[in-house]
CSV table of C-alpha atoms and ligand atoms in Angstrom, one decimal:
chain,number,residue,atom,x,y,z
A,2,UNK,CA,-125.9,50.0,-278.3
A,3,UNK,CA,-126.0,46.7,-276.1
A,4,UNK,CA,-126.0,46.6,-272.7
A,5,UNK,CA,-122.7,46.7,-271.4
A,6,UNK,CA,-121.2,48.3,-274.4
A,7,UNK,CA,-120.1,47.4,-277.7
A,8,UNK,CA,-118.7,44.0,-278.1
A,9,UNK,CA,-115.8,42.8,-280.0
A,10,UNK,CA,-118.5,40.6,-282.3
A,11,UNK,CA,-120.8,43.6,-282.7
A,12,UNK,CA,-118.0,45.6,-283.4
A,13,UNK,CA,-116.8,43.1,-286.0
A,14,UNK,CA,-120.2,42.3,-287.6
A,15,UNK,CA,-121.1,46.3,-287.8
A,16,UNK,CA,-117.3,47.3,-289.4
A,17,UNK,CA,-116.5,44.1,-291.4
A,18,UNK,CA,-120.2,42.2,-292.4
A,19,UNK,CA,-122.6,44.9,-293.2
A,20,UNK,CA,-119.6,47.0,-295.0
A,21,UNK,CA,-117.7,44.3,-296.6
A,22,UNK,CA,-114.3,45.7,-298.2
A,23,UNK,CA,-112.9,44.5,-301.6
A,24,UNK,CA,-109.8,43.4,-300.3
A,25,UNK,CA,-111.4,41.4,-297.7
A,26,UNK,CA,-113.4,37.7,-298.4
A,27,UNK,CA,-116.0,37.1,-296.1
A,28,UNK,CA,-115.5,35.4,-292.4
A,29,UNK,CA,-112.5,37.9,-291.3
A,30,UNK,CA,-115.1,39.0,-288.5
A,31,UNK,CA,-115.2,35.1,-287.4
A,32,UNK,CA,-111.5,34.3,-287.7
A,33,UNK,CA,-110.9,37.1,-285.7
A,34,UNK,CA,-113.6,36.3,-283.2
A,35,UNK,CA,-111.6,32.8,-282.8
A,36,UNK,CA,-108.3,34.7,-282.1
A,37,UNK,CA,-110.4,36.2,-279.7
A,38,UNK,CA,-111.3,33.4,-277.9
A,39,UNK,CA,-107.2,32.0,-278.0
A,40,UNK,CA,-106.9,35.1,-276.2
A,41,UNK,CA,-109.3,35.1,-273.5
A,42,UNK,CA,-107.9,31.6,-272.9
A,43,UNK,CA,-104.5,32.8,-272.7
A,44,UNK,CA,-105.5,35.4,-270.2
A,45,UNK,CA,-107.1,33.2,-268.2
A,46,UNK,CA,-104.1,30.7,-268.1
A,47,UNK,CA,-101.8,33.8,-267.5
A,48,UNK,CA,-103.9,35.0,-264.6
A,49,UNK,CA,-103.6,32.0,-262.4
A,50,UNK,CA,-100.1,32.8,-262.4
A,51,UNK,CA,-97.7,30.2,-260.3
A,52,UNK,CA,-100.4,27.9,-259.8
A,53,UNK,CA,-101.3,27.5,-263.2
A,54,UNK,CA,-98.4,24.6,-263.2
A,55,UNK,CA,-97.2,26.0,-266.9
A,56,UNK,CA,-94.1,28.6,-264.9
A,57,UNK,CA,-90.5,28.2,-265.9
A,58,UNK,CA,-88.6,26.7,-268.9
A,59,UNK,CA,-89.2,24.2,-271.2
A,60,UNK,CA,-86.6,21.9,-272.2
A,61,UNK,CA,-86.7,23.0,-275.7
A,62,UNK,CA,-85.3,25.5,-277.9
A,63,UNK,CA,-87.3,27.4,-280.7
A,64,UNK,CA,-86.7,28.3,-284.0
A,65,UNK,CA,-84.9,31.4,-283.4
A,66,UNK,CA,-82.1,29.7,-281.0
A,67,UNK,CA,-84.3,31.0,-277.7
A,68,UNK,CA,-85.0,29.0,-274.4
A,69,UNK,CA,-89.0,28.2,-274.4
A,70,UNK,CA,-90.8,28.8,-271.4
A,71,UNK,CA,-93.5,26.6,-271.0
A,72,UNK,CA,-96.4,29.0,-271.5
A,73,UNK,CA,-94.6,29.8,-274.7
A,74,UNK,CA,-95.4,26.2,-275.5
A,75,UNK,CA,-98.7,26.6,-274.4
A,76,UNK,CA,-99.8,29.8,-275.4
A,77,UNK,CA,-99.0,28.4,-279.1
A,78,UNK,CA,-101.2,25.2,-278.5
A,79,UNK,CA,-104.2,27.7,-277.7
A,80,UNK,CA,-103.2,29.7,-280.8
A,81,UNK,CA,-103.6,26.8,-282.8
A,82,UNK,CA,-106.8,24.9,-281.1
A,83,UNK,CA,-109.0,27.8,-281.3
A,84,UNK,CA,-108.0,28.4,-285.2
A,85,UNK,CA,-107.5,25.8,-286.7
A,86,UNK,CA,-110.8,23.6,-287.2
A,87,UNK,CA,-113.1,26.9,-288.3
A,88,UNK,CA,-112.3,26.4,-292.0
A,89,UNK,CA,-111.1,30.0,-292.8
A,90,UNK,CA,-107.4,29.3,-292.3
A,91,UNK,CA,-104.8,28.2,-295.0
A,92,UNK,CA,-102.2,27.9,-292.7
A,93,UNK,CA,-100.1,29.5,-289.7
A,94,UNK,CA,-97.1,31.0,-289.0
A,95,UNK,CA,-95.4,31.3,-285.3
A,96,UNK,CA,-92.3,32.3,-283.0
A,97,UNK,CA,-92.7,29.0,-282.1
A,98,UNK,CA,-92.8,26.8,-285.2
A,99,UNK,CA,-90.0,26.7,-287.7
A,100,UNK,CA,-92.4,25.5,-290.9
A,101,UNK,CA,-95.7,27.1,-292.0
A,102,UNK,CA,-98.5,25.1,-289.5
A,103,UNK,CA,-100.6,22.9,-291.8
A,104,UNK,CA,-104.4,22.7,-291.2
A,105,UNK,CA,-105.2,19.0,-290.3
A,106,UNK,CA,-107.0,17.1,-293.3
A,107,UNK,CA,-110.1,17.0,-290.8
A,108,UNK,CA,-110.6,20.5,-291.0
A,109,UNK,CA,-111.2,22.7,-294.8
A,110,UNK,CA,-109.0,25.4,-295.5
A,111,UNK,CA,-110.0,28.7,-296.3
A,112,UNK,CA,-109.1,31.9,-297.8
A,113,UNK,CA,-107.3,33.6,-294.8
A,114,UNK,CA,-103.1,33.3,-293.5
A,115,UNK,CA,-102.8,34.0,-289.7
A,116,UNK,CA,-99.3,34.7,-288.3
A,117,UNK,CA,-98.6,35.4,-284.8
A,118,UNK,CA,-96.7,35.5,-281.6
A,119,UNK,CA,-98.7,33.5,-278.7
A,120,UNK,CA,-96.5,34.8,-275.7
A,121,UNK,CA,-94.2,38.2,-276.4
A,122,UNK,CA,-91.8,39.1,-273.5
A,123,UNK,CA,-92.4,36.0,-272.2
A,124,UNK,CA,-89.3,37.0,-270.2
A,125,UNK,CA,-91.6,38.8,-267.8
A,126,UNK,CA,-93.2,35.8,-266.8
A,127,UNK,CA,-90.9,35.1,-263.9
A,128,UNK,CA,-91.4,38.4,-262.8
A,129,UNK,CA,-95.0,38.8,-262.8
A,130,UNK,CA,-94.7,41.4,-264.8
A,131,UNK,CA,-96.9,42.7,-268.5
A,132,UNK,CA,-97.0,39.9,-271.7
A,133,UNK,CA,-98.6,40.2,-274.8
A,134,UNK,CA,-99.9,38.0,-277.8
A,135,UNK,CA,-99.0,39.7,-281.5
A,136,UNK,CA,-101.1,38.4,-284.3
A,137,UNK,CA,-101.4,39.3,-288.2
A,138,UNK,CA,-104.1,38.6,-291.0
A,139,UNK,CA,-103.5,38.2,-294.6
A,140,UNK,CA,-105.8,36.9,-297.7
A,141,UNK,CA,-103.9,34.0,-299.6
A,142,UNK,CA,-102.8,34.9,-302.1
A,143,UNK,CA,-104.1,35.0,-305.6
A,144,UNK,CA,-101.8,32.3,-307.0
A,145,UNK,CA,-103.1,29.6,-304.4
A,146,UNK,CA,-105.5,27.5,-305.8
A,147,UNK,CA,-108.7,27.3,-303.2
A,148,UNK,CA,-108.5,24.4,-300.4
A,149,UNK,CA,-104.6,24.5,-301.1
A,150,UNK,CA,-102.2,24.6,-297.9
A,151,UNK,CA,-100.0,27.5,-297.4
A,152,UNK,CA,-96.7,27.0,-298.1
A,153,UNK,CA,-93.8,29.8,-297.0
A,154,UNK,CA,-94.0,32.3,-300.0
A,155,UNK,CA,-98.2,33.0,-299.3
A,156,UNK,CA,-97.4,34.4,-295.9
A,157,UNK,CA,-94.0,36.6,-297.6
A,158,UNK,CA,-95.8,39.8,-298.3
A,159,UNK,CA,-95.4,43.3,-297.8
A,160,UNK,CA,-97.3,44.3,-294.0
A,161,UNK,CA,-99.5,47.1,-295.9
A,162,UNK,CA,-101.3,43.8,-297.7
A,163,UNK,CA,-102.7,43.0,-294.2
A,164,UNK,CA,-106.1,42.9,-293.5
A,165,UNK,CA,-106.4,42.5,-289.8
A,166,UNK,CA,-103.7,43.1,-287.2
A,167,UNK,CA,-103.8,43.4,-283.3
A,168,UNK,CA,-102.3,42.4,-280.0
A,169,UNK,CA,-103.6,41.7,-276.4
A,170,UNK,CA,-101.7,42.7,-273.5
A,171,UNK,CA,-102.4,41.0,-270.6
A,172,UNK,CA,-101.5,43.9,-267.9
A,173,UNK,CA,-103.4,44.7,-264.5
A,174,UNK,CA,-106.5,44.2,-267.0
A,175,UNK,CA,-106.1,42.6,-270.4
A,176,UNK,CA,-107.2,44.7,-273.7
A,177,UNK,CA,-107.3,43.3,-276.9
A,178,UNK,CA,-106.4,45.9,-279.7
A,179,UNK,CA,-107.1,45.6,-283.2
A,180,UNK,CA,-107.2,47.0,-287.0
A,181,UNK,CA,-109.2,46.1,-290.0
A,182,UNK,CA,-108.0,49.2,-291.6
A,183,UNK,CA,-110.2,51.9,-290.3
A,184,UNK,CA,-108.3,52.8,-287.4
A,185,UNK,CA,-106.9,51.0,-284.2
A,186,UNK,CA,-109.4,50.5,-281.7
A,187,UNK,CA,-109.0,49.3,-278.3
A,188,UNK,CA,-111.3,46.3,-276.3
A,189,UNK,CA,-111.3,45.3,-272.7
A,190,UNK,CA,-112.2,42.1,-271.2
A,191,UNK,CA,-114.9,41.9,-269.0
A,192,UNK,CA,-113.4,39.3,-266.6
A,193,UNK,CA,-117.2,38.5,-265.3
A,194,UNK,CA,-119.0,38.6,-268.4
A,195,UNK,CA,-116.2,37.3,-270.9
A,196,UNK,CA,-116.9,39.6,-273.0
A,197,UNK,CA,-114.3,42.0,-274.8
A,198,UNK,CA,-116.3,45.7,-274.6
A,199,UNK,CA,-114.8,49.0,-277.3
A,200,UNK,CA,-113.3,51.1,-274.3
A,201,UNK,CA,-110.9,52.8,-276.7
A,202,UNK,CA,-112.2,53.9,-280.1
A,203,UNK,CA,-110.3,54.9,-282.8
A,204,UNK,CA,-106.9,55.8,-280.6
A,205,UNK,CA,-104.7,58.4,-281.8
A,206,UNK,CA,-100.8,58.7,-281.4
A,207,UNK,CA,-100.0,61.8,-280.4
A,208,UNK,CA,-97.7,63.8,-283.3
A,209,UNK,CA,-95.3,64.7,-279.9
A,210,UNK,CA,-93.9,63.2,-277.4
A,211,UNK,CA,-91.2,63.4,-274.4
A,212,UNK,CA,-90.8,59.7,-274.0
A,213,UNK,CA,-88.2,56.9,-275.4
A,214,UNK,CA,-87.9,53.7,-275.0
A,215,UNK,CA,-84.4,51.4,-275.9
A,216,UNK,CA,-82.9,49.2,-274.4
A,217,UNK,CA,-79.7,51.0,-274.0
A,218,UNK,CA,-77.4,48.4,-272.5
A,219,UNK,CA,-77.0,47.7,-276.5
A,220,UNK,CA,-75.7,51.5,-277.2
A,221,UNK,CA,-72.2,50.4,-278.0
A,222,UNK,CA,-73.5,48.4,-281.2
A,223,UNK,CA,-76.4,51.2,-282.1
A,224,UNK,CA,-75.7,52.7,-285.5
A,225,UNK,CA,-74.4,56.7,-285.0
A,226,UNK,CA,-77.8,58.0,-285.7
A,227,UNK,CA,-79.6,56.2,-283.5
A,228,UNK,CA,-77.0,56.8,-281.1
A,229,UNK,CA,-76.9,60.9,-282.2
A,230,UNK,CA,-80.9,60.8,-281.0
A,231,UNK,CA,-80.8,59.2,-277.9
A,232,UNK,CA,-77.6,61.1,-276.6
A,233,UNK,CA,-79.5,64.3,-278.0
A,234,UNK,CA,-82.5,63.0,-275.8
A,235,UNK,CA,-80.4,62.6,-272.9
A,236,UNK,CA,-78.7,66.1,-273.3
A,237,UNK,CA,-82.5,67.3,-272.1
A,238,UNK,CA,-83.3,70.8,-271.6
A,239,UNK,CA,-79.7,71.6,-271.9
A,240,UNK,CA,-79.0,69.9,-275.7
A,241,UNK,CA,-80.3,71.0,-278.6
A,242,UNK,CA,-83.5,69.2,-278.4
A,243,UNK,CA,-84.3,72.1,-275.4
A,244,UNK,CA,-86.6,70.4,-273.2
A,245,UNK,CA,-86.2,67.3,-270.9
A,246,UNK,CA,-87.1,63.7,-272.1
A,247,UNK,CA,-88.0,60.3,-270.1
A,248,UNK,CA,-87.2,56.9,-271.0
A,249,UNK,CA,-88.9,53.7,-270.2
A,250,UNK,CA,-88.0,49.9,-270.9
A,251,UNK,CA,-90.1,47.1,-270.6
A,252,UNK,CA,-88.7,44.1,-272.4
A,253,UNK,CA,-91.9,43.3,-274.1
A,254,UNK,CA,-92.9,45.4,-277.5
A,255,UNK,CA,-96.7,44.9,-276.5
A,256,UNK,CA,-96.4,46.5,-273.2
A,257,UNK,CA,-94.2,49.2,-275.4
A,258,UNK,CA,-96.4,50.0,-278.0
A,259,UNK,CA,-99.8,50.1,-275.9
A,260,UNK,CA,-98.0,52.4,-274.0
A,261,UNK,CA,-97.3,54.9,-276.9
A,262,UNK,CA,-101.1,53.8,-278.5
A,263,UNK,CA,-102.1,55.0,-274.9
A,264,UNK,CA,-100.1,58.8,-274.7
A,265,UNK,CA,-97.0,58.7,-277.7
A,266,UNK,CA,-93.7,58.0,-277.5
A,267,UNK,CA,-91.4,56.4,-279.2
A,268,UNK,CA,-90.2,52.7,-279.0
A,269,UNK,CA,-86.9,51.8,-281.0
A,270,UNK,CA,-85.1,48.3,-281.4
A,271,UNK,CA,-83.0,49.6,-284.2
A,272,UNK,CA,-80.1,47.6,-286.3
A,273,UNK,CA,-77.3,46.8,-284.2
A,274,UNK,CA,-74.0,44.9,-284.6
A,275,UNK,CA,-74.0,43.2,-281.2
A,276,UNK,CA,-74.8,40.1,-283.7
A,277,UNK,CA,-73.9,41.3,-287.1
A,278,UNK,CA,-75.3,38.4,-289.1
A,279,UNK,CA,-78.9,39.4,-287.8
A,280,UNK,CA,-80.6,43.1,-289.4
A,281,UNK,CA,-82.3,43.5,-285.9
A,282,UNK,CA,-83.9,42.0,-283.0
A,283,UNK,CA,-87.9,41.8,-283.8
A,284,UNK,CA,-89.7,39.7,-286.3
A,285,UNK,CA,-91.2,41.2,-289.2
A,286,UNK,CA,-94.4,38.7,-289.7
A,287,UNK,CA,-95.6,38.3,-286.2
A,288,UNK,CA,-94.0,41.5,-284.7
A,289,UNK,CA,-92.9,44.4,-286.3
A,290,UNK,CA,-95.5,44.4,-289.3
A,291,UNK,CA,-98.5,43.8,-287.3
A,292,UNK,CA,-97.5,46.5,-285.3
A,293,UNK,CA,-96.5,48.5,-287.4
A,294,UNK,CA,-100.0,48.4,-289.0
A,295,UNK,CA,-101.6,49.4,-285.4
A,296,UNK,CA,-99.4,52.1,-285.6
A,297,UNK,CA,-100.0,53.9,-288.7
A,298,UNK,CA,-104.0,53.4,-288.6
A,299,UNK,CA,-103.6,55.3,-285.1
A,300,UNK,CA,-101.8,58.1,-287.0
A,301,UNK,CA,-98.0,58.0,-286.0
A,302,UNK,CA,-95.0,56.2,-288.0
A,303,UNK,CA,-92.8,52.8,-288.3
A,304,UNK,CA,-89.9,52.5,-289.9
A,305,UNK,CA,-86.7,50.3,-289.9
A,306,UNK,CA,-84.6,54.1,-290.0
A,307,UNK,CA,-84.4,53.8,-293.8
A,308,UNK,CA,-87.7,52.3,-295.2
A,309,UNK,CA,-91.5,52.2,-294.2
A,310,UNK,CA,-91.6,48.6,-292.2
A,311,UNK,CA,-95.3,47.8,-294.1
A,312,UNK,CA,-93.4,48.1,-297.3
A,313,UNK,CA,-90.6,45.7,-296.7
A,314,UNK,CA,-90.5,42.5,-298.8
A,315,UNK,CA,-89.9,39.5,-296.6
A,316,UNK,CA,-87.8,36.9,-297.5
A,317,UNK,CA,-88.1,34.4,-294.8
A,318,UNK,CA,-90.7,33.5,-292.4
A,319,UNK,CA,-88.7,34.5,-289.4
A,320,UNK,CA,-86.5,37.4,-290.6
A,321,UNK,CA,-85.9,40.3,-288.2
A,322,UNK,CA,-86.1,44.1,-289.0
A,323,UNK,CA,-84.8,46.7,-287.2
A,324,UNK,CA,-88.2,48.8,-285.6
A,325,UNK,CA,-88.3,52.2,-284.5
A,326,UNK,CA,-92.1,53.3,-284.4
A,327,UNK,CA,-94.3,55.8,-282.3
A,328,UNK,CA,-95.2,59.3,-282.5
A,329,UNK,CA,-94.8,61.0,-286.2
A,330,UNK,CA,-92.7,63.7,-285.6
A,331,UNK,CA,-89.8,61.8,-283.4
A,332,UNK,CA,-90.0,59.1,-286.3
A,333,UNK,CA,-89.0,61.5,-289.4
A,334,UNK,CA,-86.6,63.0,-287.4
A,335,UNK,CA,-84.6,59.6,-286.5
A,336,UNK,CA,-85.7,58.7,-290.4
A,337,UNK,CA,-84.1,62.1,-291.2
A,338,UNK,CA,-80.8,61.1,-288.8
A,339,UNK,CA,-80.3,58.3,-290.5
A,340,UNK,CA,-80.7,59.6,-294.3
A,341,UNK,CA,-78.2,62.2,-293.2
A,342,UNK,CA,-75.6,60.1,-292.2
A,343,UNK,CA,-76.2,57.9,-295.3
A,344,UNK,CA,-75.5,61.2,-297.4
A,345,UNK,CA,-72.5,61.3,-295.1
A,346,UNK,CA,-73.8,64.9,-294.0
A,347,UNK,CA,-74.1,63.8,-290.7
A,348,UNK,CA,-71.1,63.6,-288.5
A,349,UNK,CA,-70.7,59.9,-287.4
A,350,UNK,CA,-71.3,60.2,-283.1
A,351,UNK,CA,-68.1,60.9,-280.9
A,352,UNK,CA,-68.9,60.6,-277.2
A,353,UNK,CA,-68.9,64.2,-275.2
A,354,UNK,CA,-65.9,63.1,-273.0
A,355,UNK,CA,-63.8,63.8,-276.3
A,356,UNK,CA,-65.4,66.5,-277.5
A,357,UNK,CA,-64.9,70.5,-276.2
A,358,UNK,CA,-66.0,70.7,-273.4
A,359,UNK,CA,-63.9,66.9,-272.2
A,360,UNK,CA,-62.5,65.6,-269.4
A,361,UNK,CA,-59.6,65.0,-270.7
A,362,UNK,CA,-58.6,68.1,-273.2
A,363,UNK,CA,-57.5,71.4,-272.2
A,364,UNK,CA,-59.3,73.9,-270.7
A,365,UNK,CA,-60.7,75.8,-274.1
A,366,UNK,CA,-59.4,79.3,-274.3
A,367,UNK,CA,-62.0,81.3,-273.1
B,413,AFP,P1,-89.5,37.4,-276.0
B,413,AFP,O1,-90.9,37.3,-276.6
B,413,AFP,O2,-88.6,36.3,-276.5
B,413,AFP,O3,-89.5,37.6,-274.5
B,413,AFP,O4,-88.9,38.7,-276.6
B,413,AFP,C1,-89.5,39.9,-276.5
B,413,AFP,C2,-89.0,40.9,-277.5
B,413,AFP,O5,-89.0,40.3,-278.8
B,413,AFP,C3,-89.7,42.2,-277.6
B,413,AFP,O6,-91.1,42.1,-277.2
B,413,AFP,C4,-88.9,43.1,-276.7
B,413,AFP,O7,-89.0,44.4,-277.1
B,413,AFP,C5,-87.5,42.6,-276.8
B,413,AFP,O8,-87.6,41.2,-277.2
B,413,AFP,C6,-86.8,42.7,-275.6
B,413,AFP,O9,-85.5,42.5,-275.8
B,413,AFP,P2,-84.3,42.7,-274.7
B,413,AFP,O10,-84.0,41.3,-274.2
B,413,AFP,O11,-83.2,43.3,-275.5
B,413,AFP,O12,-84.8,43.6,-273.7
């Protein structure tokens, strides 16, 4: 052990170099050491707050339609700096670029895809309040000649053919958390030192859990089993679920899911048809399957409600999924509520007011 702990780069070198995995070529541990160093530049940025000069909005739109703040801007600048020259890349994927990011010709190009999303919840900004950064590895694939760019259909691949995933969440302290596929383990930056130290190793999700997190202004669009949990949620001690339950919203799925990495829970941005040409609200490169990943190698569950999200088959770059991840055994029940109503043996939700006991129906004959 090092003084001051285990570092991200001993960490790396111990888990990835001396134990190399088939799947994996080598320099994964030095790719990830640069989006390590994106990070701690990020944070930085992030923590000089107003007086960094880089608050408020952009003039420019992104690829998904959405205002960009400034930091979004920068944020994907560092993303790119810090990766792009080491010669491991092929090419990169954002939330803030609409094509596949070609390495420069001054750099080589190696065996390795990165996708990622510099700033998440970048809506928090104004407030102060918790952001996040959202990356995801893959190898190129087979078909891609080496030293060939990327183009769109390397990077659409099934989420279980990653081979790194992680986030940083840049809260009261910021914590980079990561998988290589031997469980999710959790890093905190030593502000001083600049070093990210292993604080949380091998983090399990609790199978249970009292907590839920939706934004439920959006409950009018929510399909009826999504809608048949969360009222049974509400109904607390005195529904059928028999105890009481707690919700939380954030606006930012990093803050969400280092929560339920942290003590369970359950995190859901599910279909919806508040805008019925879109499937949901997240990404699946840079959000929901790099998640997702972090997820399962902590030992809980993520789904869209009807399939596992690291088994969907993306067909665009910036498609959305519907994401409702956390603790295992809230997961296959909402899985299970929405294969019932499939089946049609689920009856589709009615609101209380209208059912026996309502407002407006005669008093039930006792
Ligand atoms: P931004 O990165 O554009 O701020 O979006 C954040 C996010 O994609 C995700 O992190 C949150 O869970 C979700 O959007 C919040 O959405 P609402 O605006 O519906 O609260």
């Amino acid at each position: 052990m090092l003084d001051g702990g285990t570092t991200l780069s001993k960490f790396l070198i111990d888990t990835l170099d001396r134990n190399p995995s088939p799947v994996q070529a080598s320099g994964l541990s030095a790719l990830l050491i640069d989006v390590a160093a994106s990070i701690k530049t990020i944070s930085a940025q992030l923590t000089k707050g107003a007086l960094g000069g880089n608050y408020g909005s952009a003039t420019t739109i992104n690829t998904h339609g959405e205002e960009q703040k400034k930091l979004d801007i920068a944020t994907n600048d560092i993303f790119l700096q810090h990766c792009e020259w080491d010669g491991l890349l092929a090419g990169m994927v954002s939330e803030e670029m609409e094509d596949v990011y070609a390495i420069p010709p001054a750099y080589p190009r190696g065996e390795y895809l990165l996708a990622f999303d510099p700033l998440d919840g970048s809506s928090n900004i104004d407030i102060n309040g918790v952001v996040g950064s959202i990356f995801s590895v893959l190898r190129v694939p087979a078909g891609l000649k080496a030293g060939a760019a990327a183009i769109d259909s390397a990077f659409l691949r099934p989420g279980y053919e990653q081979v790194a995933a992680g986030y940083a969440v840049y809260g009261p302290s910021t914590m980079l958390v990561i998988s290589v596929g031997n469980g999710t383990h959790g890093f905190t930056l030593d502000r001083e030192v600049g070093n990210f130290v292993l604080t949380h190793s091998d983090i399990r999700i609790p199978e249970d859990t009292g907590e839920f997190a939706i934004n439920a202004s959006n409950e009018r669009f929510w399909e009826p089993p999504v809608r048949r949990y969360v009222q049974e949620c509400k109904d607390g001690r005195s529904g059928c679920r028999e105890r009481d339950f707690n919700m939380r919203w954030i606006a930012s799925m990093v803050a969400e899911v280092h929560r339920i990495l942290m003590r369970g829970g359950v995190f859901m941005y599910p279909r919806d048809f508040k805008t019925p040409a879109m499937q949901g609200r997240l990404r699946l490169l840079y959000e929901a399957s790099p998640m997702s990943f972090l997820v399962e190698q902590a030992g809980g569950m993520s789904t869209t409600g009807r399939e596992r999200i690291l088994d969907v088959q993306p067909r665009a770059l910036h498609e959305r999924v519907p994401v409702i991840l956390g603790s295992k055994n809230e997961v296959e029940r909402i899985a299970r509520y929405h294969a019932d109503y499939d089946r049609g043996e689920d009856k589709p939700y009615t609101s209380p007011l209208f059912n026996k006991r309502s407002l407006f129906l005669p008093e039930a004959p006792v």
